[in-house]
Amino acid sequence: MADLKEVQRWAAELMAKYLDESWSFTFDRAKTRAGKCNFDKRQVSLSMYLAAKHSDEQVKQTLLHEIAHAKVGPKAGHGPIWQSYAAQIGYTGGRTHTASVADEFAKYVGICPNGHEIYRFRRPGTKPVSCAKCSKRFDQRYLIRWYERQPVD
Ligand SMILES: [Zn+2]
Ligand SMILES: [Zn+2]
């Protein structure tokens, strides 16, 4: 659980390091996304609810995610230019450290009973899938359970 005053301090430090003075920071009241980069207002904002709920590390990662948007501009989206800059400033991407930056934007995550994660950009079919890390052949014991994710801004 991050302390909001501290979050504000990290934001100021990181933004001074990577962005010019035209950018400012604020908290917003979003409940479904952790952060936002507003190019018109030149403002990076974090959800105060999620910032308070997330770990320090998660909050810093969200800040780096948004700072990278601010730096590379709206056209880059979450494409390779954004990904490479984000990685350069220390963004590791996603909630888990096993996911690559690109995997973070996969809409579907599957988890096997042993905790291996796989990522899909398209809705998984109805056919059961078992974990390839646990067993090379289909194995009922290692069925993947699928989850749909909240979009990331
Ligand atoms: Zn597995
Ligand atoms: Zn983003």
Coordinates of C-alpha atoms and ligand atoms in Angstrom, one line a residue:
M1 CA 0.0 0.0 0.0
A2 CA 1.6 3.2 -1.2
D3 CA 1.3 6.5 0.7
L4 CA -0.1 9.1 -1.6
K5 CA 2.2 11.9 -0.4
E6 CA 5.1 9.6 -1.2
V7 CA 3.6 8.8 -4.6
Q8 CA 3.5 12.5 -5.4
R9 CA 7.1 12.8 -4.5
W10 CA 8.1 9.9 -6.8
A11 CA 6.1 11.3 -9.6
A12 CA 7.8 14.7 -9.2
E13 CA 11.2 13.0 -9.2
L14 CA 10.7 10.7 -12.1
M15 CA 9.0 13.4 -14.2
A16 CA 11.8 15.8 -13.5
K17 CA 14.2 13.2 -14.7
Y18 CA 12.5 12.2 -17.9
L19 CA 10.1 14.9 -19.0
D20 CA 10.4 18.7 -19.5
E21 CA 8.7 21.2 -17.2
S22 CA 5.5 21.5 -19.3
W23 CA 4.3 18.3 -17.8
S24 CA 2.5 18.1 -14.5
F25 CA 1.2 15.4 -12.2
T26 CA -2.2 14.9 -10.5
F27 CA -4.4 12.2 -8.9
D28 CA -7.7 11.2 -10.5
R29 CA -10.6 9.2 -9.3
A30 CA -10.6 6.4 -11.8
K31 CA -11.5 3.0 -10.5
T32 CA -10.7 0.7 -13.5
R33 CA -7.3 2.0 -14.7
A34 CA -4.3 2.8 -12.6
G35 CA -2.9 5.7 -14.6
K36 CA -3.4 8.0 -17.5
C37 CA -1.4 10.3 -19.8
N38 CA -3.3 13.3 -21.0
F39 CA -1.5 14.8 -24.0
D40 CA -3.8 17.9 -24.3
K41 CA -3.3 18.9 -20.7
R42 CA 0.3 17.6 -20.7
Q43 CA -0.6 15.8 -17.5
V44 CA 0.2 12.4 -16.0
S45 CA -2.3 11.2 -13.5
L46 CA -2.7 8.2 -11.3
S47 CA -5.9 6.8 -9.7
M48 CA -5.8 7.7 -6.0
Y49 CA -7.8 4.6 -5.2
L50 CA -5.5 2.2 -7.0
A51 CA -2.3 4.0 -6.0
A52 CA -3.4 3.6 -2.3
K53 CA -4.2 -0.1 -2.9
H54 CA -1.1 -1.0 -5.0
S55 CA 2.4 -1.8 -3.7
D56 CA 5.1 0.9 -4.0
E57 CA 6.6 -1.1 -6.8
Q58 CA 3.4 -1.3 -8.8
V59 CA 2.8 2.4 -8.4
K60 CA 6.3 3.2 -9.7
Q61 CA 5.7 0.9 -12.6
T62 CA 2.5 2.7 -13.5
L63 CA 4.3 6.0 -13.3
L64 CA 7.0 4.8 -15.7
H65 CA 4.3 3.4 -18.0
E66 CA 2.6 6.9 -18.2
I67 CA 5.9 8.8 -18.4
A68 CA 6.9 6.7 -21.4
H69 CA 3.6 7.7 -23.1
A70 CA 4.3 11.3 -22.3
K71 CA 7.8 11.0 -23.8
V72 CA 7.0 9.2 -27.1
G73 CA 3.6 10.8 -27.9
P74 CA 0.1 9.5 -28.5
K75 CA 0.8 8.0 -32.0
A76 CA 3.2 5.4 -30.6
G77 CA 0.4 3.7 -28.6
H78 CA 1.8 0.6 -26.9
G79 CA 3.9 -0.2 -30.0
P80 CA 7.6 -0.9 -30.3
I81 CA 8.8 2.7 -29.9
W82 CA 6.8 3.0 -26.6
Q83 CA 7.9 -0.4 -25.5
S84 CA 11.6 0.2 -26.1
Y85 CA 11.5 3.6 -24.3
A86 CA 9.5 2.2 -21.4
A87 CA 12.0 -0.6 -20.9
Q88 CA 14.9 1.8 -21.1
I89 CA 13.6 3.9 -18.1
G90 CA 13.0 0.7 -16.1
Y91 CA 9.4 -0.3 -16.9
T92 CA 9.2 -4.1 -16.6
G93 CA 5.6 -4.4 -17.6
G94 CA 2.6 -6.0 -16.1
R95 CA 1.7 -7.4 -12.8
T96 CA 4.1 -10.2 -13.0
H97 CA 7.7 -10.2 -13.8
T98 CA 7.4 -13.2 -16.1
A99 CA 5.3 -11.3 -18.6
S100 CA 7.1 -9.3 -21.3
V101 CA 6.1 -5.7 -21.9
A102 CA 4.0 -6.8 -24.9
D103 CA 2.3 -9.6 -22.9
E104 CA 0.9 -7.0 -20.6
F105 CA -1.6 -5.9 -23.2
A106 CA -2.8 -9.4 -23.9
K107 CA -6.5 -9.4 -23.2
Y108 CA -6.6 -12.9 -21.8
V109 CA -4.4 -14.6 -19.2
G110 CA -4.4 -18.2 -18.5
I111 CA -3.1 -19.8 -15.4
C112 CA -2.3 -23.5 -14.8
P113 CA -2.7 -25.2 -11.4
N114 CA 1.1 -24.7 -10.8
G115 CA 0.9 -20.9 -11.5
H116 CA 2.4 -20.8 -15.0
E117 CA 0.9 -18.0 -17.0
I118 CA 0.2 -17.7 -20.7
Y119 CA -1.1 -14.7 -22.7
R120 CA -3.6 -14.5 -25.5
F121 CA -4.6 -11.5 -27.5
R122 CA -7.7 -13.3 -28.8
R123 CA -10.4 -15.0 -26.9
P124 CA -9.3 -18.6 -26.2
G125 CA -11.5 -21.2 -27.8
T126 CA -13.8 -23.5 -25.9
K127 CA -11.5 -26.5 -26.3
P128 CA -9.6 -27.2 -23.0
V129 CA -5.9 -26.4 -23.1
S130 CA -3.3 -27.8 -20.7
C131 CA -0.1 -26.2 -19.6
A132 CA 2.8 -26.9 -22.0
K133 CA 5.3 -26.2 -19.2
C134 CA 3.8 -28.8 -17.0
S135 CA 3.3 -31.5 -19.7
K136 CA 4.2 -31.6 -23.3
R137 CA 1.0 -33.6 -24.1
F138 CA -2.5 -32.6 -23.2
D139 CA -3.0 -33.5 -19.6
Q140 CA -6.2 -33.1 -17.7
R141 CA -4.3 -32.4 -14.5
Y142 CA -2.8 -29.2 -15.8
L143 CA -5.8 -27.4 -17.3
I144 CA -5.5 -23.7 -18.0
R145 CA -8.1 -21.4 -16.5
W146 CA -8.7 -18.2 -18.5
Y147 CA -9.3 -14.7 -17.2
E148 CA -10.2 -11.6 -19.1
R149 CA -8.2 -8.5 -18.1
Q150 CA -9.1 -4.9 -17.5
P151 CA -7.7 -2.7 -20.2
V152 CA -4.5 -0.8 -19.5
D153 CA -4.4 2.8 -20.5
Ligands
ZN1 ZN 2.1 -25.2 -15.7
ZN2 ZN -0.3 2.7 -21.7

